[in-house]
Tab-separated table of C-alpha atoms (C1' of nucleotides) in Angstrom:
chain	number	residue	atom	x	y	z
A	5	UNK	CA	118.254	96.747	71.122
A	6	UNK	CA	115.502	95.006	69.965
A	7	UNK	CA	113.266	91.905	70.905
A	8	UNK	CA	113.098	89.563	68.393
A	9	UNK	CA	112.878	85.191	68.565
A	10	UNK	CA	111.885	85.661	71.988
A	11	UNK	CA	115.138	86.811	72.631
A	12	UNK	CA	116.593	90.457	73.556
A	13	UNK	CA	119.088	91.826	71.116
A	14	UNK	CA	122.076	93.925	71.266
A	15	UNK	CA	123.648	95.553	67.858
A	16	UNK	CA	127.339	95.168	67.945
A	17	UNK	CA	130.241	96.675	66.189
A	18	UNK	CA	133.163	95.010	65.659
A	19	UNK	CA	132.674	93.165	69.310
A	20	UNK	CA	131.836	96.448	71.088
A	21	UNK	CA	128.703	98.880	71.621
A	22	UNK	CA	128.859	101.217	68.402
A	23	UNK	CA	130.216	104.574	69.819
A	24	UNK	CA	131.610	107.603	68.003
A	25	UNK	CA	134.113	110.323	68.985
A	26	UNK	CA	132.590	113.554	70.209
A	27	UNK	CA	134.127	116.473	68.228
A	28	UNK	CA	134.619	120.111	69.986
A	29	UNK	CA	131.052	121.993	68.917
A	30	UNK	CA	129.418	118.770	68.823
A	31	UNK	CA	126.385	117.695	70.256
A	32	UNK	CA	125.554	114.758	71.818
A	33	UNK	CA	122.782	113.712	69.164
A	34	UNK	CA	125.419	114.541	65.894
A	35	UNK	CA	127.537	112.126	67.485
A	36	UNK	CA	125.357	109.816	68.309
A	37	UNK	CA	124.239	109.971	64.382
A	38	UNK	CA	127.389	108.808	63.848
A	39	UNK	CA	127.827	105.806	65.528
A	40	UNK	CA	123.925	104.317	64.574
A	41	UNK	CA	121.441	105.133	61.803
A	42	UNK	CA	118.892	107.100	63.674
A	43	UNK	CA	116.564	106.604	61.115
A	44	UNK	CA	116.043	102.804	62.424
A	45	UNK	CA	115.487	103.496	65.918
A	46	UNK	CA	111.933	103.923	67.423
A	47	UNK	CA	113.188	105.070	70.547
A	48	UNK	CA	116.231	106.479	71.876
A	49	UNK	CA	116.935	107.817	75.391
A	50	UNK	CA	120.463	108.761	77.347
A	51	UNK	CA	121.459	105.559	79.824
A	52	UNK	CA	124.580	106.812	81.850
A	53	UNK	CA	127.454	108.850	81.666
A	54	UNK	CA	130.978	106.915	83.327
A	55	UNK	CA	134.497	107.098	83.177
A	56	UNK	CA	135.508	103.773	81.449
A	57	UNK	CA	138.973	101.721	82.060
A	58	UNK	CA	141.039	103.761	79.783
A	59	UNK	CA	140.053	107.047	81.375
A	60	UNK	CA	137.601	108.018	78.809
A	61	UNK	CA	133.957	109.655	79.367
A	62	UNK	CA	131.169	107.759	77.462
A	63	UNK	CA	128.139	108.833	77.590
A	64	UNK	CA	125.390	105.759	76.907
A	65	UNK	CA	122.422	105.839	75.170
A	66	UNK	CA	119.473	102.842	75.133
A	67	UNK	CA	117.734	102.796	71.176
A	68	UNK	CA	115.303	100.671	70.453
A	69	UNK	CA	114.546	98.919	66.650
A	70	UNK	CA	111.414	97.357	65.971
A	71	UNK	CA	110.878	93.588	65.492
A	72	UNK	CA	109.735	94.102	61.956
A	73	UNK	CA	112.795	96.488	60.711
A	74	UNK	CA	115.042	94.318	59.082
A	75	UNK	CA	118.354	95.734	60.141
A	76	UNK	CA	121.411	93.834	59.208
A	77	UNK	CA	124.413	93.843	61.427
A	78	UNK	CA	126.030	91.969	64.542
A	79	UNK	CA	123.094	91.275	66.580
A	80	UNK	CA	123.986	89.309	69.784
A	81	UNK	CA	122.066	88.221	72.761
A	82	UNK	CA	122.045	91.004	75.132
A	83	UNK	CA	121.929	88.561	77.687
A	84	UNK	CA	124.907	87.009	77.258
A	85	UNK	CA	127.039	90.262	76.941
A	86	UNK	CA	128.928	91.499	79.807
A	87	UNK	CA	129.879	94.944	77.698
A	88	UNK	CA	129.466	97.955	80.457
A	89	UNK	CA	125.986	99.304	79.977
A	90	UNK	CA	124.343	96.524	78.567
A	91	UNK	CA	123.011	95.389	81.822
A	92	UNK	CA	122.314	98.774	82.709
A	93	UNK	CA	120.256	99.479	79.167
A	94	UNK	CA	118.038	96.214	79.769
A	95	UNK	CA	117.230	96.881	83.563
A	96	UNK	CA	115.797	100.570	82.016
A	97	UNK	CA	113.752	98.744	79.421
A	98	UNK	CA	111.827	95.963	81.336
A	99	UNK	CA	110.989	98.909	84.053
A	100	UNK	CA	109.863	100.661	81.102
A	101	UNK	CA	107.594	98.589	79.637
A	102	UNK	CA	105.728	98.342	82.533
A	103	UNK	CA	104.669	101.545	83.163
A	104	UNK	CA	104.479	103.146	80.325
A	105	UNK	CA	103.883	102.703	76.200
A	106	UNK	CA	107.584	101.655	75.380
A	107	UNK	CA	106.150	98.696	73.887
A	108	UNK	CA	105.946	101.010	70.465
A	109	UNK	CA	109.658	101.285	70.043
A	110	UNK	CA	109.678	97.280	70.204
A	111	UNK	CA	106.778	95.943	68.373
A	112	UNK	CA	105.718	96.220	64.592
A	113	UNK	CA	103.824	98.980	63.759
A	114	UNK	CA	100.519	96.745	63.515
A	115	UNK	CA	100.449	93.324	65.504
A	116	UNK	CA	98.429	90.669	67.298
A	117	UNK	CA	98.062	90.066	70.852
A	118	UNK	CA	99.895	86.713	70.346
A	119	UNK	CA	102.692	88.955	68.518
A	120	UNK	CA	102.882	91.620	71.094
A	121	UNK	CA	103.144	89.197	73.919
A	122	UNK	CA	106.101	87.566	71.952
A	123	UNK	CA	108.342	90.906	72.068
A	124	UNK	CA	107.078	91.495	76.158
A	125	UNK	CA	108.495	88.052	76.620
A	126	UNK	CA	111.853	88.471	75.066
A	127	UNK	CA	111.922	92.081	76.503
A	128	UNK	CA	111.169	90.801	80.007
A	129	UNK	CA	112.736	87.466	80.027
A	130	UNK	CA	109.838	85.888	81.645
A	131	UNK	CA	105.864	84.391	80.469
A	132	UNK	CA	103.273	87.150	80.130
A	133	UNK	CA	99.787	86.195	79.525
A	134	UNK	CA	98.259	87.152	76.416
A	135	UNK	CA	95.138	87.550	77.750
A	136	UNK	CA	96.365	89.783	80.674
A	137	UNK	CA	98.387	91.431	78.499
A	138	UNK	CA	95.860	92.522	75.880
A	139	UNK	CA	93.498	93.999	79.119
A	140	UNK	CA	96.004	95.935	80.620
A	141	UNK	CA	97.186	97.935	77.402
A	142	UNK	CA	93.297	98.116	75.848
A	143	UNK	CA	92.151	99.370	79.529
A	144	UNK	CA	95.193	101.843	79.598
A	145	UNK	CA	94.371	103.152	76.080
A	146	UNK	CA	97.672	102.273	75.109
A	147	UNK	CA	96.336	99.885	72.413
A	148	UNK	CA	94.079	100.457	69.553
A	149	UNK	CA	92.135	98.436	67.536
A	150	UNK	CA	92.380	98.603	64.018
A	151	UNK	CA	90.810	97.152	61.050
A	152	UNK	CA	91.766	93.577	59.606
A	153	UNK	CA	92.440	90.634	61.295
A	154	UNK	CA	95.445	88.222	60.509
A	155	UNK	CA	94.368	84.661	58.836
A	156	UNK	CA	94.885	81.508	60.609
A	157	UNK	CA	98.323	79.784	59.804
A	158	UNK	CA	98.037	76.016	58.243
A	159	UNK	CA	97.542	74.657	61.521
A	160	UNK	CA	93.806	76.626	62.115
A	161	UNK	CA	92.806	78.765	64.977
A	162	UNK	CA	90.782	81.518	65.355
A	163	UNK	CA	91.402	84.727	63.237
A	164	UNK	CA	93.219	87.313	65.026
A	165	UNK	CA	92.478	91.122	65.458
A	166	UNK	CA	95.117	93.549	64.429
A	167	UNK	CA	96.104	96.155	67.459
A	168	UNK	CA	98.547	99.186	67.337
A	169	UNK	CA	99.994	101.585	69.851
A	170	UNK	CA	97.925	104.753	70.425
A	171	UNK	CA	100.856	106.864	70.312
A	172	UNK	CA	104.789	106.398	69.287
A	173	UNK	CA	106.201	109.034	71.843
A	174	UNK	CA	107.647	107.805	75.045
A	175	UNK	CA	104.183	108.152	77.379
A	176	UNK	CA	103.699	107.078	81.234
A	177	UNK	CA	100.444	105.198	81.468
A	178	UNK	CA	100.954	104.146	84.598
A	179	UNK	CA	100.123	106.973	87.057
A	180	UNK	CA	101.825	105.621	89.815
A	181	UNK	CA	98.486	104.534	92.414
A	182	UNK	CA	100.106	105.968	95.349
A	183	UNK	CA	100.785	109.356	95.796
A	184	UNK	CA	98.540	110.733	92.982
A	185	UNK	CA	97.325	114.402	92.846
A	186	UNK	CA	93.854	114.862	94.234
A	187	UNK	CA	91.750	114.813	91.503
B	26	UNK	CA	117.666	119.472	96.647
B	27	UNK	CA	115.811	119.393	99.930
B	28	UNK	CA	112.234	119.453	101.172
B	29	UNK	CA	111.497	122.037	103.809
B	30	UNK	CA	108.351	124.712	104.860
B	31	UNK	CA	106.940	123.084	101.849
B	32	UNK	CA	108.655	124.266	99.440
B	33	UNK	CA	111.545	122.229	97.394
B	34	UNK	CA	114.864	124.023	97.366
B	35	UNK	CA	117.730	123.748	94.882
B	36	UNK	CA	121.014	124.926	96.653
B	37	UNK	CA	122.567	127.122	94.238
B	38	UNK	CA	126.840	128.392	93.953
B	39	UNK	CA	127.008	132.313	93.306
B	40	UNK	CA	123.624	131.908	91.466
B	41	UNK	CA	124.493	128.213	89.411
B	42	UNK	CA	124.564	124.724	89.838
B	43	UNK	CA	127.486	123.663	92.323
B	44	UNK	CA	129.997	122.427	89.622
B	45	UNK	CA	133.526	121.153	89.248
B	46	UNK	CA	135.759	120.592	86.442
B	47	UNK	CA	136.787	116.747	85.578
B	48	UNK	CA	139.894	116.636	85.424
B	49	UNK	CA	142.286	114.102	83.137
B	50	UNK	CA	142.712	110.473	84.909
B	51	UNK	CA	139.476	111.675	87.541
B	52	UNK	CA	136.363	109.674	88.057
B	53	UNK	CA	133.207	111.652	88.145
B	54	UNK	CA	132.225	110.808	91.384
B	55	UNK	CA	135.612	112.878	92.498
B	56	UNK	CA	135.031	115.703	90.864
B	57	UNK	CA	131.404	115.720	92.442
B	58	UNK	CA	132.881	115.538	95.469
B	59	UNK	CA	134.866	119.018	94.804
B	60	UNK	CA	131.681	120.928	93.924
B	61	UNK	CA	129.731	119.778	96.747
B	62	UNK	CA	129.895	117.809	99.975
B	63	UNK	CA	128.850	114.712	99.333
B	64	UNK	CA	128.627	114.123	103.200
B	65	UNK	CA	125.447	116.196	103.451
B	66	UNK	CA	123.747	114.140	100.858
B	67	UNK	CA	121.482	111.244	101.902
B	68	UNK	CA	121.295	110.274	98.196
B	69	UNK	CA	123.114	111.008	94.788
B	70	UNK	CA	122.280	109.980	91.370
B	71	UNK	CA	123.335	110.428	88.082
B	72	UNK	CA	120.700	112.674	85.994
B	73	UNK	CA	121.597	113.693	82.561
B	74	UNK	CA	124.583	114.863	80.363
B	75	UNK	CA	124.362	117.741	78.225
B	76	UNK	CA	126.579	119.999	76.117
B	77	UNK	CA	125.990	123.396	77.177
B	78	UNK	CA	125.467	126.672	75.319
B	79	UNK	CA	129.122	127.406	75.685
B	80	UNK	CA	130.245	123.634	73.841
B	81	UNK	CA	131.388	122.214	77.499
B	82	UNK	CA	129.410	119.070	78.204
B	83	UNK	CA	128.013	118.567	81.560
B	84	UNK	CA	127.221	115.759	83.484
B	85	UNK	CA	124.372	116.711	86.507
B	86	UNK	CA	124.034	114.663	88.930
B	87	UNK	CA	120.701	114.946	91.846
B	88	UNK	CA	121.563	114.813	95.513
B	89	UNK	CA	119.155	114.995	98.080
B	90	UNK	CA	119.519	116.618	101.432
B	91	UNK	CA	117.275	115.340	104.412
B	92	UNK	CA	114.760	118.221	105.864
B	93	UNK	CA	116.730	118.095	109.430
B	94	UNK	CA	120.264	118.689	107.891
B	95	UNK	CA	120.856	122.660	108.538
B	96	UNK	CA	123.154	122.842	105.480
B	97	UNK	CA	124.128	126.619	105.215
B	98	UNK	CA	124.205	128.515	101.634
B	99	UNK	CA	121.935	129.958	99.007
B	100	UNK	CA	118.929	127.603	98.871
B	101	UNK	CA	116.393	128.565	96.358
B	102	UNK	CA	112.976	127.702	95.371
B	103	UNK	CA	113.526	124.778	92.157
B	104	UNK	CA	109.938	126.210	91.076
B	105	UNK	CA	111.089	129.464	89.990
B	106	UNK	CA	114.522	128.266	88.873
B	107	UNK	CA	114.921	128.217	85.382
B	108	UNK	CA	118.560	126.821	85.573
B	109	UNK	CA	119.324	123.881	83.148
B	110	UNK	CA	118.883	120.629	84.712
B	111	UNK	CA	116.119	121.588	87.566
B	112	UNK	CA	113.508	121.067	85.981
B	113	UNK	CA	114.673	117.258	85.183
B	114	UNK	CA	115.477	116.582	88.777
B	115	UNK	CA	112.501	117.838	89.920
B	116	UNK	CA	110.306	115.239	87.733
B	117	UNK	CA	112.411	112.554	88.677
B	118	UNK	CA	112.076	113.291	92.328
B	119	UNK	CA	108.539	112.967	92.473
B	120	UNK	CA	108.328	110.235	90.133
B	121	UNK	CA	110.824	108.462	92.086
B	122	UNK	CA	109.079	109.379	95.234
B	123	UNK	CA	105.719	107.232	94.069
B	124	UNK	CA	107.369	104.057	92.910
B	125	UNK	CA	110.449	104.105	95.735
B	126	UNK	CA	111.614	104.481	99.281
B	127	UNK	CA	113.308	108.035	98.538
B	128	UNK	CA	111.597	109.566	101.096
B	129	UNK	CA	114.263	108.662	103.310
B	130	UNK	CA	116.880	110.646	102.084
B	131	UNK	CA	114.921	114.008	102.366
B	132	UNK	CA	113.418	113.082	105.853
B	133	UNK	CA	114.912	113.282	109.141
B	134	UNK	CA	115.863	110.415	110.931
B	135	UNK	CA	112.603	110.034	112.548
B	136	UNK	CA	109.269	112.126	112.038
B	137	UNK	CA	105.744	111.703	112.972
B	138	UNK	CA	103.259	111.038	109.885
B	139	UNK	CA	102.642	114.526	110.057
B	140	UNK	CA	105.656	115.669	109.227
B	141	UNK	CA	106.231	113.142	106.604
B	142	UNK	CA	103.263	114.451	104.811
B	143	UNK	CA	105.269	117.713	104.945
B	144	UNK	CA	108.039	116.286	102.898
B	145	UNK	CA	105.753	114.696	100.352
B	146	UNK	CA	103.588	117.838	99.785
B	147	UNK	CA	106.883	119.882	99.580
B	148	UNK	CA	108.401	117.766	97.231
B	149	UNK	CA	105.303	116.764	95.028
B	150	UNK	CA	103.825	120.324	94.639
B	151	UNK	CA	100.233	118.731	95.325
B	152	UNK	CA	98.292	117.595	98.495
B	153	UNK	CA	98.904	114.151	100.632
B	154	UNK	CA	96.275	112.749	102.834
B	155	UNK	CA	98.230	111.543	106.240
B	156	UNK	CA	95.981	108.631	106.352
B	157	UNK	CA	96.878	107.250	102.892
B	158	UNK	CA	100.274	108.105	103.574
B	159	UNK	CA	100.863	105.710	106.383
B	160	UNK	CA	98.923	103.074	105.014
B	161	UNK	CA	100.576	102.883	101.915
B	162	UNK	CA	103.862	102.916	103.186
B	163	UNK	CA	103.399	100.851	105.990
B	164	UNK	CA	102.035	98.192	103.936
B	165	UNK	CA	104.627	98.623	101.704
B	166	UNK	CA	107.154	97.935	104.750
B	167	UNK	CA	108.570	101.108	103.783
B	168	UNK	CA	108.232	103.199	107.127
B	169	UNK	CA	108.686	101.445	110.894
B	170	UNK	CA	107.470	102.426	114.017
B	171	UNK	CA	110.166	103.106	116.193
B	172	UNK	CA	109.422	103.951	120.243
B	173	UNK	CA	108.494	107.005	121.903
B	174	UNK	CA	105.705	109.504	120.738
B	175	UNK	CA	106.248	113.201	120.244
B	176	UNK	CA	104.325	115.598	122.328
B	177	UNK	CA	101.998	117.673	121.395
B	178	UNK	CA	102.238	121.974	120.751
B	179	UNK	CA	100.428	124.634	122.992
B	180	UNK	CA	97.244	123.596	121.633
B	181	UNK	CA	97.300	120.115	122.264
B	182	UNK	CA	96.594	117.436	120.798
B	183	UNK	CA	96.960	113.459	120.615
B	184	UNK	CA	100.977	112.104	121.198
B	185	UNK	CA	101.731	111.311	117.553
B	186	UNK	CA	103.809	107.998	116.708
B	187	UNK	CA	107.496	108.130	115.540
B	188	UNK	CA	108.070	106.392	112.379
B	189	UNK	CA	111.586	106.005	110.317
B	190	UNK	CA	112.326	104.702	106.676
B	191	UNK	CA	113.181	100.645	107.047
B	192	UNK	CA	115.876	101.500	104.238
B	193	UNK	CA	118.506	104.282	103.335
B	194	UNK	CA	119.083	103.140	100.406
B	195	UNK	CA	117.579	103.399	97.133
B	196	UNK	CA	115.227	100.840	96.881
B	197	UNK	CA	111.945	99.828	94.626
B	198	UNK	CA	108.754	99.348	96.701
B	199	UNK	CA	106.012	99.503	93.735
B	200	UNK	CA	107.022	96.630	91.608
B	201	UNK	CA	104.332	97.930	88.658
B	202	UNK	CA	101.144	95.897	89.007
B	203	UNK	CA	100.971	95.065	85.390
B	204	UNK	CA	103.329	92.448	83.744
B	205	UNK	CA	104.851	91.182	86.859
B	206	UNK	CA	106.935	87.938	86.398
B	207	UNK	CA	104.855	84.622	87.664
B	208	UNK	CA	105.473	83.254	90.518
C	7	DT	C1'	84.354	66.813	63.869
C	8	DC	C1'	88.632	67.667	66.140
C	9	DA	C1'	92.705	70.363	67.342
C	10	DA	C1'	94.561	74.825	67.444
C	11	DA	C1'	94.534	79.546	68.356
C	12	DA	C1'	92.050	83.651	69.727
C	13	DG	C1'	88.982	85.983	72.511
C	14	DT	C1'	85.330	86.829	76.301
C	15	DG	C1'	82.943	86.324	80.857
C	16	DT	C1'	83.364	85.998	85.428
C	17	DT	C1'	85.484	85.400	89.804
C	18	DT	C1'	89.006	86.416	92.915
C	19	DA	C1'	92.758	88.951	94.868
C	20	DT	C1'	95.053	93.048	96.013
C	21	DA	C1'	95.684	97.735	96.802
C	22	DA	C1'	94.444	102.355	97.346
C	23	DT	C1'	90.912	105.953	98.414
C	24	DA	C1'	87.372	108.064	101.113
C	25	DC	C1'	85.404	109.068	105.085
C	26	DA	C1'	83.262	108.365	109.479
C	27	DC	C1'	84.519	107.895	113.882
C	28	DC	C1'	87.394	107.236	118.080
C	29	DC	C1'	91.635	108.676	121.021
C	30	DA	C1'	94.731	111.658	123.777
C	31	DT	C1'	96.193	115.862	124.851
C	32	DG	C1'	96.313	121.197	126.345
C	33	DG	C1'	93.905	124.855	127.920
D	10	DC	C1'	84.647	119.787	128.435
D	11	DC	C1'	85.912	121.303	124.099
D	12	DA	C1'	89.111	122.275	120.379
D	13	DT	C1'	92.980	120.263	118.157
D	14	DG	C1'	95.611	117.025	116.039
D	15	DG	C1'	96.430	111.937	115.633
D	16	DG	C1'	94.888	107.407	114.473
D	17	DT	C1'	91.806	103.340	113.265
D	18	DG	C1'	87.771	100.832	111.143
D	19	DT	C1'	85.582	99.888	107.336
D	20	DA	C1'	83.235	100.497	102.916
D	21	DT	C1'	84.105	101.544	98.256
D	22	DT	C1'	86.563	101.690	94.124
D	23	DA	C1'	90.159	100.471	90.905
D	24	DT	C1'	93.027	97.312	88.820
D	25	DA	C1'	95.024	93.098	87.682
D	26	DA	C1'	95.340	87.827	87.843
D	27	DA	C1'	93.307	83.478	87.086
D	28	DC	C1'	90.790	80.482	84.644
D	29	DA	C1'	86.821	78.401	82.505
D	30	DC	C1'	84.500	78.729	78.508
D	31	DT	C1'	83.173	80.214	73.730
D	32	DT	C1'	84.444	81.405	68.924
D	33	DT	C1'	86.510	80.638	64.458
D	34	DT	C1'	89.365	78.626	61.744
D	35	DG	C1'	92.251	74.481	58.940
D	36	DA	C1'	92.615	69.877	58.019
DNA sequence: TCAAAAGTGTTTATAATACACCCATGG
DNA sequence: CCATGGGTGTATTATAAACACTTTTGA
């Protein structure tokens, strides 16, 4: 998937999720290589494992592309596909990105605030505020600042600074408030 | 797994994970239902699927057994299990714990705050004040007072209040602070 | 000098933690 | 009447939301 025109994105394959055969002495990962280029995804985690109509196991997994990777293919609005998983595979990221740095997988590797909030609000499908946003993630020390700032289009405005995510491994920043260890 | 003299259990088969082979035409949820009783289990969820050392893939699944079930067999500490699998259901126990009602499906039917705490402690390998406890999960509308008070022991004591779980099913009670839709 | 876009300051709201203190019981 | 365990009141702290205001640019 990936979160691009303020809009959530599914990569298809001839109509269906891209999927590959898993061979005796396989492992899950070869076969997964298979079916997508690992090499564009920022993120990729195991969804669900179900029997599907014709009696076949399928194991699902959720991979995320970022905004900025240009990769070509039969990318369709995940919300308008009612392919098994799908639904399943955006639920996971939205509760994601709120708790902890999944943003990474999503976003350019440098960005602005205005930026970042546009991939949050294709992710989550609803208005995020930039300013919010940008306090949250700095206070969390799941942003960075770093050095540069991005000139003003044609129609003016304020220069703005250049952020990154601290880290690009799969990180809970959210320390659930309830129910924390004694410190 | 269950959560009992604090201390989280894992009941194991002749020294593995319960397990049964899917058979052709078979959902998964039937051939979970050969390799353990699913009648026993206040909650079930799908965990991870793996190919193990010996090529067969397995699919685990985590079922939770409330404290007040007396379900016979070999019940073994999950901290000093090094069986494939434990280790993932124990982290998504207690993370599930924080940000969920689960509590209900390894407490009994109805417990004192006390007792809850039990659970918790059991289950989250780290201390739980009582007070916070309740408060949290009362605010939460997670736990209910129900009628009647259990007497004290031998050594007295102050009646303390029965509570239950509002819910016995799976449900989300921390909808993450951060990047929560408008209203 | 105005509109646009970015960013900061400050207040408010909400939730959880800490902890002192009060309550009800058995011996 | 005191030890024990349960429960409440309340202050403090942490975090996020809201929003007014300032900054920096292009035209």
């Amino acid at each position: 998937m990936r979160a691009r025109d303020g809009r959530l994105d599914v990569l298809l394959d001839g109509g269906r999720l891209p999927a590959a055969a898993l061979s005796p002495g396989d492992s899950l990962e070869s076969a997964l290589a298979r079916a997508v280029d690992l090499a564009v995804l920022a993120h990729v985690e195991q969804l669900e494992t179900r029997v599907l109509e014709d009696g076949s196991v399928a194991t699902a997994y959720l991979g995320l592309v970022s905004s900025e990777a240009d990769v070509p293919g039969d990318w369709r609005p995940a919300a308008e596909s009612a392919l098994p998983f799908v639904g399943a595979a955006q639920s996971r990221l939205r509760a994601k990105l709120s708790y902890t740095n999944l943003g990474f997988a999503l976003a350019p590797a440098t960005f602005t605030i205005s930026e970042l909030r546009e991939v949050y609000v294709a992710a989550l499908g609803h208005d995020v505020s930039a300013t919010n946003l940008q306090r949250v993630l700095v206070r969390r020390g799941v942003l960075e600042r770093v050095d540069g700032r991005r000139a003003p289009g044609r129609t003016g405005g304020r220069p703005a600074a250049l952020f990154r995510f601290a880290s690009d491994r799969l990180e809970v920043t959210d320390e659930f408030a309830a129910l924390r260890p004694p410190r």
